[in-house]
PDB file of C-alpha atoms in Angstrom:
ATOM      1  CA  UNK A   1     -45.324  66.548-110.981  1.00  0.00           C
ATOM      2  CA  UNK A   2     -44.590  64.920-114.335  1.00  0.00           C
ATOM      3  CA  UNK A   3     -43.336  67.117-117.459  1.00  0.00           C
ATOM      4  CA  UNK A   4     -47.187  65.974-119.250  1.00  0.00           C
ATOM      5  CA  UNK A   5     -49.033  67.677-115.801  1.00  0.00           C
ATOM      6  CA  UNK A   6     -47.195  70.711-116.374  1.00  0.00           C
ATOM      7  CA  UNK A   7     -48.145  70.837-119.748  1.00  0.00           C
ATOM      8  CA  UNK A   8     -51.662  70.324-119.164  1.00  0.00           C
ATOM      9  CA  UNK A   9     -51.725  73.229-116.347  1.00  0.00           C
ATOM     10  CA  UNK A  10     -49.857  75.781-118.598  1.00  0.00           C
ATOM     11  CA  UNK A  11     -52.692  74.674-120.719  1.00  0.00           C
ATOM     12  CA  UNK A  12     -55.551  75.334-118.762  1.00  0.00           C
ATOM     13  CA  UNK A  13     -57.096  78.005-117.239  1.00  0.00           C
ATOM     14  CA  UNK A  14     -60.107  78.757-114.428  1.00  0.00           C
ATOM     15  CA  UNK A  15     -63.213  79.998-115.534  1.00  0.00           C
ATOM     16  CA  UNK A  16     -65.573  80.264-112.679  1.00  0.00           C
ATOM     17  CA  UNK A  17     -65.126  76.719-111.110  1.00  0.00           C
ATOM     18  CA  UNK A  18     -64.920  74.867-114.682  1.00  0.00           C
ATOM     19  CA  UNK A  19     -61.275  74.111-116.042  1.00  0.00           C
ATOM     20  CA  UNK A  20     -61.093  74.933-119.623  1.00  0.00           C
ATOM     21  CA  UNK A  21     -58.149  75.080-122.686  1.00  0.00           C
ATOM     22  CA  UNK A  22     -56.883  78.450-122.413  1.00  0.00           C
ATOM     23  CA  UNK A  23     -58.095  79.932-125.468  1.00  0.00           C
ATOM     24  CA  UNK A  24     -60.954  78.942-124.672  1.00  0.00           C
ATOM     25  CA  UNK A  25     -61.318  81.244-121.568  1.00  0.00           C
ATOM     26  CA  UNK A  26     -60.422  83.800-123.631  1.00  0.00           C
ATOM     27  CA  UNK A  27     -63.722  83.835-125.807  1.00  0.00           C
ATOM     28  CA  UNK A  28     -66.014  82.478-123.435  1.00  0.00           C
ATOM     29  CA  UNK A  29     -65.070  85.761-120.971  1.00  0.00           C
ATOM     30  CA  UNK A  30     -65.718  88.099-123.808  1.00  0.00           C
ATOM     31  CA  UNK A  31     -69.479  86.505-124.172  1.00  0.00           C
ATOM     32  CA  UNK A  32     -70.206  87.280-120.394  1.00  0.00           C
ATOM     33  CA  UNK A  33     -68.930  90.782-121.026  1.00  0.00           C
ATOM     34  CA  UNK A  34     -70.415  90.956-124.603  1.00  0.00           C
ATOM     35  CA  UNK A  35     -73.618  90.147-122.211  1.00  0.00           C
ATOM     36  CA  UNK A  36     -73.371  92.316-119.382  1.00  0.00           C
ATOM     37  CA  UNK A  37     -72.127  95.887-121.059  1.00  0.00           C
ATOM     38  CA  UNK A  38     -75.120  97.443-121.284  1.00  0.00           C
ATOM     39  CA  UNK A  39     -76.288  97.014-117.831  1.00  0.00           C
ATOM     40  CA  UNK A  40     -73.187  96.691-116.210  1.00  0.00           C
ATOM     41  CA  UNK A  41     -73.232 100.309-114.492  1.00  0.00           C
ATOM     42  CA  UNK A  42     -76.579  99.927-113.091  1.00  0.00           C
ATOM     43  CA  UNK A  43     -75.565  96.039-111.703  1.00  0.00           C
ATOM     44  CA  UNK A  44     -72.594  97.536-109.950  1.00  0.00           C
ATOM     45  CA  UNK A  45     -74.605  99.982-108.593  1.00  0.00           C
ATOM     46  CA  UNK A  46     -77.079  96.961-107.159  1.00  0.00           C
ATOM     47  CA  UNK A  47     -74.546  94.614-106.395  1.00  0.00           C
ATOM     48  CA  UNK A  48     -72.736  96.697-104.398  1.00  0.00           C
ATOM     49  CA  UNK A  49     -75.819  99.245-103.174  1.00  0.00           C
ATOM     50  CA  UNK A  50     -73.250 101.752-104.468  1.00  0.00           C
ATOM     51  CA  UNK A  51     -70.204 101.069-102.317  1.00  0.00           C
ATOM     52  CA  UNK A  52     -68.175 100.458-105.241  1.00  0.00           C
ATOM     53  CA  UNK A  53     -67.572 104.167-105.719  1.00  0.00           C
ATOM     54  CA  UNK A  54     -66.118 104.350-102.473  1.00  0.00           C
ATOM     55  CA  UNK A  55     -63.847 101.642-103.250  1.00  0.00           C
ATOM     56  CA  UNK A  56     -62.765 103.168-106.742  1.00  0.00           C
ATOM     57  CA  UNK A  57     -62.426 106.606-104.564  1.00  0.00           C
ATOM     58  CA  UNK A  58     -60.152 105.115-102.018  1.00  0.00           C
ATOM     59  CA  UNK A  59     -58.035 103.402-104.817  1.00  0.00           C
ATOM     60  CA  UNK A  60     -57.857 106.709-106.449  1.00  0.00           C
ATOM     61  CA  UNK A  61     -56.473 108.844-103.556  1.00  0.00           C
ATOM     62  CA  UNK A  62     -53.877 105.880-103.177  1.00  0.00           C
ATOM     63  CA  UNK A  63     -52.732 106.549-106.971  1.00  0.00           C
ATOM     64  CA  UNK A  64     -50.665 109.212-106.487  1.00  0.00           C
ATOM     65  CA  UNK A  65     -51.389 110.664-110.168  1.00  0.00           C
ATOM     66  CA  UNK A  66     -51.476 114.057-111.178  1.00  0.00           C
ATOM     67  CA  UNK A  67     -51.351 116.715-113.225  1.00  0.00           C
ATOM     68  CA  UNK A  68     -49.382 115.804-116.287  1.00  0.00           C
ATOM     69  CA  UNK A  69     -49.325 112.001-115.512  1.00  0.00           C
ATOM     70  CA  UNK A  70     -49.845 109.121-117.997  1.00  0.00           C
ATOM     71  CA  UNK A  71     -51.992 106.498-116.652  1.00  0.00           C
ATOM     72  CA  UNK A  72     -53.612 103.286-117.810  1.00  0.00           C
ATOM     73  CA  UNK A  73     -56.889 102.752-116.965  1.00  0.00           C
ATOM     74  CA  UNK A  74     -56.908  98.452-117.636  1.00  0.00           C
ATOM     75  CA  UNK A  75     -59.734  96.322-117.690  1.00  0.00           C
ATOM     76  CA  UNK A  76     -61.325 100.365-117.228  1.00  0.00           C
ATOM     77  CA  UNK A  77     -64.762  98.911-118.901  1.00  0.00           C
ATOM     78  CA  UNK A  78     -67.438 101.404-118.555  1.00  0.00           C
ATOM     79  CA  UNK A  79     -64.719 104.285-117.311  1.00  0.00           C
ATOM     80  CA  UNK A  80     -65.464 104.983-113.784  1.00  0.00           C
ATOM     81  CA  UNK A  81     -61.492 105.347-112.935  1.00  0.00           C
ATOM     82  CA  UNK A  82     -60.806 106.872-116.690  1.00  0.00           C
ATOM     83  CA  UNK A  83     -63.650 110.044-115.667  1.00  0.00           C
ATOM     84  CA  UNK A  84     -61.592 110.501-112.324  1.00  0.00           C
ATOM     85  CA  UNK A  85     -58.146 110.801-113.339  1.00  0.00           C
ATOM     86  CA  UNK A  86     -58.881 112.783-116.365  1.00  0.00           C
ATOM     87  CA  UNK A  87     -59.882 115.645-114.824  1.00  0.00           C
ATOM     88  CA  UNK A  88     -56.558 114.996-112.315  1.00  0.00           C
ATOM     89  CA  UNK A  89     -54.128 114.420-115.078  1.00  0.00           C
ATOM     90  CA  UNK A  90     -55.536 117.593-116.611  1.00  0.00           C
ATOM     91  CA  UNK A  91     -54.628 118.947-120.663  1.00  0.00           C
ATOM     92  CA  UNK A  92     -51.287 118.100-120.213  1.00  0.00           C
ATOM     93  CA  UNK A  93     -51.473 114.466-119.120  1.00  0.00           C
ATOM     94  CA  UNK A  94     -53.697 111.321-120.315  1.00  0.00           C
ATOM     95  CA  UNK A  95     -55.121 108.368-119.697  1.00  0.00           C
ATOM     96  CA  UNK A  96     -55.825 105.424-121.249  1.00  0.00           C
ATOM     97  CA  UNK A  97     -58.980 103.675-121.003  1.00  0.00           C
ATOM     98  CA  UNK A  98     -57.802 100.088-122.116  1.00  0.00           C
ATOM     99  CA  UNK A  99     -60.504  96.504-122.286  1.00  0.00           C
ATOM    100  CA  UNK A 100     -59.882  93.283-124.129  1.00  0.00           C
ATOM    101  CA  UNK A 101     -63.480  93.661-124.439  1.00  0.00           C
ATOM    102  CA  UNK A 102     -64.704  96.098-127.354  1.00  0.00           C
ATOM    103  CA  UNK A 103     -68.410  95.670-126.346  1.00  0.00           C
ATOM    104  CA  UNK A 104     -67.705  97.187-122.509  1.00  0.00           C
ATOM    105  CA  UNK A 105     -64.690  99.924-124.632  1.00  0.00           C
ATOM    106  CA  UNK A 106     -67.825 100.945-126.576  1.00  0.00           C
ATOM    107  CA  UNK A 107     -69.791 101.398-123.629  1.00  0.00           C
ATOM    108  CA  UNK A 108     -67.115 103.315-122.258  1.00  0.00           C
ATOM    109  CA  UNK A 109     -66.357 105.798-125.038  1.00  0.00           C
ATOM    110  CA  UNK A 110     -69.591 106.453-125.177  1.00  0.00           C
ATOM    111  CA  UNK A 111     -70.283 107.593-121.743  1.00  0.00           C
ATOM    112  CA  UNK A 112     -66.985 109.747-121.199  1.00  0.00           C
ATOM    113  CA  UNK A 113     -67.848 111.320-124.816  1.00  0.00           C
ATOM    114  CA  UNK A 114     -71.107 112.353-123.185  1.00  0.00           C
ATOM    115  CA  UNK A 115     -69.463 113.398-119.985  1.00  0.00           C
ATOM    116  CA  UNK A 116     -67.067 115.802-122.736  1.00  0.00           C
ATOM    117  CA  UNK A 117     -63.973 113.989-122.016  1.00  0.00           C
ATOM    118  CA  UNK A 118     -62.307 113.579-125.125  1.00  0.00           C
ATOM    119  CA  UNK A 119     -59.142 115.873-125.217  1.00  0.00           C
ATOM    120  CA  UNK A 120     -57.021 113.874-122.573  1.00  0.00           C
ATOM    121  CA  UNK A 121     -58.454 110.338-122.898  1.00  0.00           C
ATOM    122  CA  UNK A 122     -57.577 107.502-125.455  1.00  0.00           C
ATOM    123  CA  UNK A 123     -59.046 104.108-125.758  1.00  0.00           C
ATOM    124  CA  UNK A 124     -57.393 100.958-126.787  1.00  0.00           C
ATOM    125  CA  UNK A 125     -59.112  97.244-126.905  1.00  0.00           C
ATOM    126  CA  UNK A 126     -56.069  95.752-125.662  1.00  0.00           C
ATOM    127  CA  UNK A 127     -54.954  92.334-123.792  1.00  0.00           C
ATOM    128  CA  UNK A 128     -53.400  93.014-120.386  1.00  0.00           C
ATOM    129  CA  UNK A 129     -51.040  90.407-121.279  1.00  0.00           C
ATOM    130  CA  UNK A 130     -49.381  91.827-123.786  1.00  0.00           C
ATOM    131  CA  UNK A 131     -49.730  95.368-123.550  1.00  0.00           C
ATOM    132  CA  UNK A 132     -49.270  97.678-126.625  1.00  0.00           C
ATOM    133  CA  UNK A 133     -47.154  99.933-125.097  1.00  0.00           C
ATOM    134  CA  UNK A 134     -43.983 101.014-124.728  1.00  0.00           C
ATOM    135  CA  UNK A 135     -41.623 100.384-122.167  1.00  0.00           C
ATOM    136  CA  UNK A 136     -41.439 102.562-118.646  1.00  0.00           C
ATOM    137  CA  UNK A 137     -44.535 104.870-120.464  1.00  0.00           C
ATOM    138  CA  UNK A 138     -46.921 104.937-117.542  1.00  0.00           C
ATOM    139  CA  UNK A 139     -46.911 106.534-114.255  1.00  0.00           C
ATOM    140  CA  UNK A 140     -49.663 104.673-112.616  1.00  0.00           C
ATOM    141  CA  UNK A 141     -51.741 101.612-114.105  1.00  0.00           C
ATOM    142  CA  UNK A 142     -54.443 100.316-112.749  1.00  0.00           C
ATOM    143  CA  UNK A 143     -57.016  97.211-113.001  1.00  0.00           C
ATOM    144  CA  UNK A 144     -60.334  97.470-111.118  1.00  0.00           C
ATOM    145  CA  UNK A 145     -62.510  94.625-111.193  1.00  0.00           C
ATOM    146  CA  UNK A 146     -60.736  93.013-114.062  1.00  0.00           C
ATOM    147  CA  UNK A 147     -57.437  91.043-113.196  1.00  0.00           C
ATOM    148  CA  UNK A 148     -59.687  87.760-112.214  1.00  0.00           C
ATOM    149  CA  UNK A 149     -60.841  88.057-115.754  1.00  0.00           C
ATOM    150  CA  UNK A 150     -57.132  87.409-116.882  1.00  0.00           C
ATOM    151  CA  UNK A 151     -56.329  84.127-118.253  1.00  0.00           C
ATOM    152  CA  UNK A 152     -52.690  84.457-117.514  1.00  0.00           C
ATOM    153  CA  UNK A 153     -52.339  87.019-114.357  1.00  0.00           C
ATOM    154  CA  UNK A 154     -48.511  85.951-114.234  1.00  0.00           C
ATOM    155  CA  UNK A 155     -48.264  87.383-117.478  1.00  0.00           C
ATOM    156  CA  UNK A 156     -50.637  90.270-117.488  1.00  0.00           C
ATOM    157  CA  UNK A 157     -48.317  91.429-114.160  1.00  0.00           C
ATOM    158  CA  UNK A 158     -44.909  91.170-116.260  1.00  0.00           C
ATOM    159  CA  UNK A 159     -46.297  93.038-118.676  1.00  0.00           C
ATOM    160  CA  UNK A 160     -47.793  95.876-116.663  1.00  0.00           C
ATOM    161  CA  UNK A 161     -44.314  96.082-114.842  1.00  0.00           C
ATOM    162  CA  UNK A 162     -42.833  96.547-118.261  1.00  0.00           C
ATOM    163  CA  UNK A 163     -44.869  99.431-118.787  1.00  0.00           C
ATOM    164  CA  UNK A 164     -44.384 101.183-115.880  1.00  0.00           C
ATOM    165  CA  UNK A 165     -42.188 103.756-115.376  1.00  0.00           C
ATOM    166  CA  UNK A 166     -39.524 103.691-113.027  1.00  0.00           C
ATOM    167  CA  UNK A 167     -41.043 105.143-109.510  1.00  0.00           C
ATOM    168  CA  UNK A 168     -44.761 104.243-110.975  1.00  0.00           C
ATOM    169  CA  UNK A 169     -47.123 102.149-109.217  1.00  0.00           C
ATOM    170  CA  UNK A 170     -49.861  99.418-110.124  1.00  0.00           C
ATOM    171  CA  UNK A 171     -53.101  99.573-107.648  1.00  0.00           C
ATOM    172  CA  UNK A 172     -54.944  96.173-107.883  1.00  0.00           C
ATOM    173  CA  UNK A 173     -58.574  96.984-106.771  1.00  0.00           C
ATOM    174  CA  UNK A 174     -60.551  93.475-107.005  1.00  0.00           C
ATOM    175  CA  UNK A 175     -62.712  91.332-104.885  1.00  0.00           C
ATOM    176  CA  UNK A 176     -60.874  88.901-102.264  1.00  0.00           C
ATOM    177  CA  UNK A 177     -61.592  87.460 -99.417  1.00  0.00           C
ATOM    178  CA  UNK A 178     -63.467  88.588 -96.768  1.00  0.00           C
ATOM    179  CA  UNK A 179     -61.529  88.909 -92.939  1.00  0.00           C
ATOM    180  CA  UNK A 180     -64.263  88.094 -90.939  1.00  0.00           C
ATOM    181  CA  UNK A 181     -65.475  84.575 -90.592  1.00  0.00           C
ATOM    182  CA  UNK A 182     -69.077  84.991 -90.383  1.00  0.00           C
ATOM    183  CA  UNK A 183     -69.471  88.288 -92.953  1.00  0.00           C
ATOM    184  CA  UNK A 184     -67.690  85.020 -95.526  1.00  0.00           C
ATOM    185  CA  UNK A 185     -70.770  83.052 -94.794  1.00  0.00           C
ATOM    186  CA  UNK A 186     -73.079  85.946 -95.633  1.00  0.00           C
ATOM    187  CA  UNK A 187     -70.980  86.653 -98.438  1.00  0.00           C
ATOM    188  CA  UNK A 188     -71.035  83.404-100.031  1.00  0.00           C
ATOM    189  CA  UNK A 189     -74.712  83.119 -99.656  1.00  0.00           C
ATOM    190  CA  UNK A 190     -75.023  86.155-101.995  1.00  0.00           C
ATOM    191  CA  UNK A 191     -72.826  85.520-104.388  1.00  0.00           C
ATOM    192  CA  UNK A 192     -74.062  81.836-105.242  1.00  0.00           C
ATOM    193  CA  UNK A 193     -77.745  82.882-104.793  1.00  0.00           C
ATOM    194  CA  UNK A 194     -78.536  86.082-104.772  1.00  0.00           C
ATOM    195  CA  UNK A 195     -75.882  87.804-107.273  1.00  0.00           C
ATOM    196  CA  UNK A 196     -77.573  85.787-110.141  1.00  0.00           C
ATOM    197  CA  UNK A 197     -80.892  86.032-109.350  1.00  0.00           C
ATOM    198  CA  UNK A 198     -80.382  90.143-109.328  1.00  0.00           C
ATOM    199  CA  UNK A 199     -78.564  89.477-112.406  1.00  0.00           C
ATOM    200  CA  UNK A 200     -81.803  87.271-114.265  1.00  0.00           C
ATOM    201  CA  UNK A 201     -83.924  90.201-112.955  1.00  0.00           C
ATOM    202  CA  UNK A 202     -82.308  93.023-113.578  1.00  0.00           C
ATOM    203  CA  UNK A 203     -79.755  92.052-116.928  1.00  0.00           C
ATOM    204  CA  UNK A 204     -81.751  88.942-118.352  1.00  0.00           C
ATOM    205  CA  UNK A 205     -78.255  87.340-117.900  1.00  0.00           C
ATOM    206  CA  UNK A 206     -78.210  84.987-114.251  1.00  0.00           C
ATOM    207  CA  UNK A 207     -75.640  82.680-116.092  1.00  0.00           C
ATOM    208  CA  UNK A 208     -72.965  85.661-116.624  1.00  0.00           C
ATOM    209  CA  UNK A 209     -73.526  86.445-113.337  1.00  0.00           C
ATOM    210  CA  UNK A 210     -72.920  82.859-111.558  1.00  0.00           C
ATOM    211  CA  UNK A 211     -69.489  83.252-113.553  1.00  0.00           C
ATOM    212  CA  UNK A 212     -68.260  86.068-112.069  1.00  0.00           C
ATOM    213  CA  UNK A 213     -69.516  84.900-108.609  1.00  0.00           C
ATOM    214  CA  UNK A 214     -67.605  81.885-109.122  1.00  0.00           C
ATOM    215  CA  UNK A 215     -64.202  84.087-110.753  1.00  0.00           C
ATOM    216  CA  UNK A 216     -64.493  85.780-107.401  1.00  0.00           C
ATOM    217  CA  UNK A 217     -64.062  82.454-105.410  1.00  0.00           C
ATOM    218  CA  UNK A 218     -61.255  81.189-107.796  1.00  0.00           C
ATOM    219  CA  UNK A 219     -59.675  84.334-107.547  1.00  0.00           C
ATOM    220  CA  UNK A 220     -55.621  84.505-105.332  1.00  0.00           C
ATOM    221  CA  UNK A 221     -56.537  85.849-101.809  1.00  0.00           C
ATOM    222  CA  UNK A 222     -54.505  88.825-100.476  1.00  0.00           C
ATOM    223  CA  UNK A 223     -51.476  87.158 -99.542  1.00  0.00           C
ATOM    224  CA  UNK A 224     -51.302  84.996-102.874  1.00  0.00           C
ATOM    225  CA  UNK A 225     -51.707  88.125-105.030  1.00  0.00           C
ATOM    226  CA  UNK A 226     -49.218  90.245-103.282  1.00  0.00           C
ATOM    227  CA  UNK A 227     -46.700  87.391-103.787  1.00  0.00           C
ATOM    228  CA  UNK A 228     -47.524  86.885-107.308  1.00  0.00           C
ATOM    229  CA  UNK A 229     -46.507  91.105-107.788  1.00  0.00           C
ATOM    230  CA  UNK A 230     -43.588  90.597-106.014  1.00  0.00           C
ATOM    231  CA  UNK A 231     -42.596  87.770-108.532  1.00  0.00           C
ATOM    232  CA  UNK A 232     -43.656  89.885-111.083  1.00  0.00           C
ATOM    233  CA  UNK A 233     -40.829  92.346-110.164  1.00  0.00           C
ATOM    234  CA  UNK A 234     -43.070  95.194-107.881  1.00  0.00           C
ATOM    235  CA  UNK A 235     -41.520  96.138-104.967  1.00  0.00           C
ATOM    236  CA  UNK A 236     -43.142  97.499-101.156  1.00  0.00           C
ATOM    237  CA  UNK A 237     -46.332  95.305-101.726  1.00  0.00           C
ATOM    238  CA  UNK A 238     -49.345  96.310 -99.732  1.00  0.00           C
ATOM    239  CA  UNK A 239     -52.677  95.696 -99.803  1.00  0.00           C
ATOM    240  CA  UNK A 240     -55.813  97.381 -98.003  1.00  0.00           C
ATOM    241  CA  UNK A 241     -58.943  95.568 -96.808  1.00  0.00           C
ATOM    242  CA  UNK A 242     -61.609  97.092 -97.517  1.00  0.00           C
ATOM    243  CA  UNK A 243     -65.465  96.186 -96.179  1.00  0.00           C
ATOM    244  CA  UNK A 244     -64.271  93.709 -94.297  1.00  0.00           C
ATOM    245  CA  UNK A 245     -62.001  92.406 -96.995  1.00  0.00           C
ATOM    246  CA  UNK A 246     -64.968  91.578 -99.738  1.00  0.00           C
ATOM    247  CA  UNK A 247     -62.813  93.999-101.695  1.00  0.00           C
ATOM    248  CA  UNK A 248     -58.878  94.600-101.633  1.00  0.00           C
ATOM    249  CA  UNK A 249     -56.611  96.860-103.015  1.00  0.00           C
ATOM    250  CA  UNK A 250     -53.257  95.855-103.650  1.00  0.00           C
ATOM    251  CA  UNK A 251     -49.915  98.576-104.313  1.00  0.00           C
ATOM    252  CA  UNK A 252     -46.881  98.035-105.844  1.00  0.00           C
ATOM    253  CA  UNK A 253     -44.176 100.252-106.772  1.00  0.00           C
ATOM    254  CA  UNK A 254     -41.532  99.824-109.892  1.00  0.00           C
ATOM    255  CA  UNK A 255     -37.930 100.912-109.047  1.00  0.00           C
TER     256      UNK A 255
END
């Protein structure tokens, strides 16, 4: 590879199955999440016929956290994780719900305010990476639905390491790549036609919604992501398939 190729691919980034400048990702994310915010609770809910909160339960009772911890709820968008752990972490812990996006933080805020969780629970619009945090501050971090999102994941990894105490873990909870050969061909059928028909209907948005059906394609399989937190520094790496591997949650400890 010549010195100019590298240049260009440390210059580039995925988004969906275009190839864009970098900053450019950046912005053009934060319009399909600008987009989505306000319906994004009921899509999930239609997109997944609910299953999701399974998911978010299992990667929950893999966390560890409790009572007293400090956790960091990244890429926590509407706050489904946030609501969990901040009845866990109790008065004398937090969490953090943290977005890049202030549109989905907004949405957020507003439905944990309504849900009266406001003593334990802080929100930050924040890039995941380049954290604004301290160093070894969090006992558990996690990123649901949101690390495909990142321009840089290389980066965003480092820097949730960095931030981790040590003896805390990261739990990856993001779509993959289904197991089984012929639930892939099923699955690919509704992501490419379905998802953003549901999405036209449902959010006025199909567009948005081919993008993240296409981030989900683009996005490291199991394997690939559990060597890219092992670069990253995280040590005893392991993921979980979950619905046949549609979804998978990845662990990884700091010590």
């Amino acid at each position: 590879m010549t010195n100019l190729t590298k240049k260009v691919d440390q210059d580039t980034a995925h988004f969906g199955f275009q190839t864009v400048a970098k900053e450019d990702k950046v912005s053009m994310v934060a319009n399909v999440f600008h987009n989505v915010a306000e319906k994004y609770d009921i899509m999930n809910d239609v997109m997944s016929l609910g299953i999701h909160r399974i998911w978010k339960r299992f990667a929950i009772d893999c966390s560890g956290v409790r009572r007293g911890y400090h956790v960091l709820d990244l890429a926590g968008g509407t706050g489904d994780l946030t609501a969990k752990f901040s009845r866990i972490v109790g008065d004398k812990g937090q969490v953090v719900l943290a977005d890049i996006n202030n549109s989905m933080l907004k949405v957020g805020r507003d439905k944990l305010r309504d849900l009266g969780m406001i003593g334990n629970v802080i929100y930050v619009q924040a890039n995941a990476e380049k954290l604004p945090f301290p160093d070894n501050y969090f006992d558990c971090i996690t990123i649901g639905f949101g690390l495909r999102n990142v321009t840089d994941k290389d980066k965003a990894l480092c820097s949730m390491y960095r931030t981790l105490k040590l003896g805390g873990r990261l739990l990856i909870l993001e779509f993959s790549k289904p197991i089984i050969q012929p639930l892939l061909k099923i699955y690919d059928a509704y992501l490419f036609y379905l998802l953003p028909k549901i999405g036209e209907i449902i959010a006025n948005d199909g567009a948005s919604y081919r993008y993240l059906a296409e981030s989900i394609r683009m996005h490291p399989d199991q394997e690939t992501l559990k060597d890219m937190m092992e670069e990253a520094g995280f040590e005893q790496v392991k993921y979980f398939n979950l619905t046949g591997g549609i979804v998978a949650l990845h662990r990884g400890y700091k010590f």
